[in-house]
Amino acid sequence: MESSDTYLIRPNYQHKFKPAVVKECIRETVKALLTEVDYDPDEVSELTSKVADSVKNKVKKLGFDRYKFIVQVTIGEQRGQGVKMSSRCLWDADTDNYAEDVFMNDSLFCAVAVFGSYFY
């Protein structure tokens, strides 16, 4: 009878969350969805959900086994203003990580953060 490891306290290296790979996934997804979009305050909530769902689905396909993902998307009107954002997390520094990217066009800006938390 073969036994299988179901309780893993650390991910295998090939399945560990890789911020550079996730950042590229974010960049490609957001660029495809928002390049020709103009800011419309009536449609921004729907657009934010669409971007978050698209990013989450693409990150899930990257093969990070046993990870839970949190996707945070902020879209605002581009008027040359400055925006500062911050977040705090309590996590395991050996297994958990995050990736972020910012997209801008003439009309809007979009900040996306993806947090990957390993599920023990």
Short mmCIF file of C-alpha atoms in Angstrom, two decimals:
data_model
loop_
_atom_site.label_atom_id
_atom_site.label_comp_id
_atom_site.label_asym_id
_atom_site.label_seq_id
_atom_site.Cartn_x
_atom_site.Cartn_y
_atom_site.Cartn_z
CA MET A 1 0.00 0.00 0.00
CA GLU A 2 1.41 3.37 -1.02
CA SER A 3 1.11 6.36 1.24
CA SER A 4 0.71 9.90 0.03
CA ASP A 5 1.70 13.07 1.81
CA THR A 6 -1.45 15.06 2.42
CA TYR A 7 -0.11 17.20 5.22
CA LEU A 8 2.54 19.50 3.80
CA ILE A 9 3.91 22.32 5.91
CA ARG A 10 5.93 23.84 3.06
CA PRO A 11 5.25 23.95 -0.68
CA ASN A 12 7.60 22.28 -3.13
CA TYR A 13 9.87 24.78 -4.85
CA GLN A 14 8.12 24.45 -8.23
CA HIS A 15 4.75 25.17 -6.56
CA LYS A 16 5.89 28.09 -4.42
CA PHE A 17 4.29 31.50 -5.09
CA LYS A 18 6.54 33.41 -7.49
CA PRO A 19 5.90 37.19 -7.43
CA ALA A 20 7.63 37.86 -10.78
CA VAL A 21 5.44 35.33 -12.60
CA VAL A 22 2.28 36.66 -10.96
CA LYS A 23 3.26 40.28 -11.69
CA GLU A 24 3.61 39.46 -15.39
CA CYS A 25 0.20 37.75 -15.31
CA ILE A 26 -1.32 40.86 -13.70
CA ARG A 27 0.33 43.15 -16.27
CA GLU A 28 -0.92 41.13 -19.26
CA THR A 29 -4.46 40.81 -17.92
CA VAL A 30 -4.90 44.45 -16.96
CA LYS A 31 -3.36 45.71 -20.19
CA ALA A 32 -5.72 43.55 -22.25
CA LEU A 33 -8.78 44.70 -20.31
CA LEU A 34 -8.08 48.42 -19.78
CA THR A 35 -5.94 49.77 -22.64
CA GLU A 36 -8.80 51.42 -24.55
CA VAL A 37 -11.13 52.02 -21.58
CA ASP A 38 -12.14 55.51 -20.44
CA TYR A 39 -12.96 56.23 -16.80
CA ASP A 40 -16.70 56.18 -16.11
CA PRO A 41 -17.74 56.42 -12.44
CA ASP A 42 -20.99 54.56 -13.15
CA GLU A 43 -19.16 51.53 -14.56
CA VAL A 44 -16.07 51.41 -12.36
CA SER A 45 -17.45 48.96 -9.77
CA GLU A 46 -18.35 46.44 -12.48
CA LEU A 47 -14.99 46.99 -14.17
CA THR A 48 -13.14 46.48 -10.89
CA SER A 49 -14.91 43.14 -10.32
CA LYS A 50 -14.18 42.05 -13.88
CA VAL A 51 -10.46 42.83 -13.52
CA ALA A 52 -10.25 41.07 -10.13
CA ASP A 53 -12.01 37.94 -11.42
CA SER A 54 -9.85 37.79 -14.56
CA VAL A 55 -6.61 38.17 -12.60
CA LYS A 56 -7.69 35.58 -10.02
CA ASN A 57 -8.63 33.02 -12.69
CA LYS A 58 -5.34 33.45 -14.55
CA VAL A 59 -3.28 33.22 -11.35
CA LYS A 60 -5.11 30.03 -10.36
CA LYS A 61 -4.05 28.47 -13.67
CA LEU A 62 -0.35 29.06 -12.88
CA GLY A 63 -0.26 25.91 -10.72
CA PHE A 64 0.48 27.19 -7.23
CA ASP A 65 -0.90 24.18 -5.34
CA ARG A 66 -2.55 24.71 -1.95
CA TYR A 67 -2.48 28.51 -2.17
CA LYS A 68 -5.39 30.78 -1.40
CA PHE A 69 -5.44 34.04 -3.36
CA ILE A 70 -6.71 37.48 -2.44
CA VAL A 71 -6.95 39.97 -5.30
CA GLN A 72 -7.31 43.68 -4.53
CA VAL A 73 -8.10 46.08 -7.39
CA THR A 74 -8.37 49.86 -7.17
CA ILE A 75 -9.43 51.95 -10.18
CA GLY A 76 -9.49 55.74 -10.15
CA GLU A 77 -9.68 58.66 -12.52
CA GLN A 78 -6.37 59.88 -13.90
CA ARG A 79 -6.01 63.60 -13.20
CA GLY A 80 -2.32 63.80 -12.36
CA GLN A 81 -2.92 63.36 -8.65
CA GLY A 82 -0.82 61.25 -6.32
CA VAL A 83 -2.21 58.20 -4.56
CA LYS A 84 -0.66 56.28 -1.68
CA MET A 85 -1.86 52.85 -0.66
CA SER A 86 -0.72 50.43 2.02
CA SER A 87 -1.77 47.12 3.48
CA ARG A 88 -0.80 44.86 6.34
CA CYS A 89 -0.80 41.11 6.56
CA LEU A 90 0.06 38.50 9.13
CA TRP A 91 1.59 35.57 7.32
CA ASP A 92 4.38 33.02 7.09
CA ALA A 93 7.32 34.72 5.40
CA ASP A 94 8.68 31.37 4.14
CA THR A 95 5.60 30.43 2.12
CA ASP A 96 3.35 33.48 1.62
CA ASN A 97 4.04 36.39 -0.71
CA TYR A 98 2.42 39.03 -2.91
CA ALA A 99 2.74 40.67 -6.31
CA GLU A 100 1.52 44.07 -7.43
CA ASP A 101 1.40 46.20 -10.54
CA VAL A 102 0.01 49.57 -11.60
CA PHE A 103 -1.54 50.35 -14.98
CA MET A 104 -2.24 53.85 -16.28
CA ASN A 105 -3.72 55.30 -19.45
CA ASP A 106 -4.87 58.84 -20.24
CA SER A 107 -8.17 58.38 -18.41
CA LEU A 108 -7.63 56.04 -15.45
CA PHE A 109 -5.19 54.25 -13.17
CA CYS A 110 -5.51 50.71 -11.85
CA ALA A 111 -3.54 49.25 -8.95
CA VAL A 112 -3.70 45.47 -8.53
CA ALA A 113 -2.28 43.41 -5.67
CA VAL A 114 -2.41 39.61 -5.45
CA PHE A 115 -1.67 37.97 -2.09
CA GLY A 116 -0.84 34.27 -2.03
CA SER A 117 -1.26 32.49 1.29
CA TYR A 118 -0.22 28.85 1.63
CA PHE A 119 -2.94 26.56 2.99
CA TYR A 120 -1.41 24.08 5.47
#
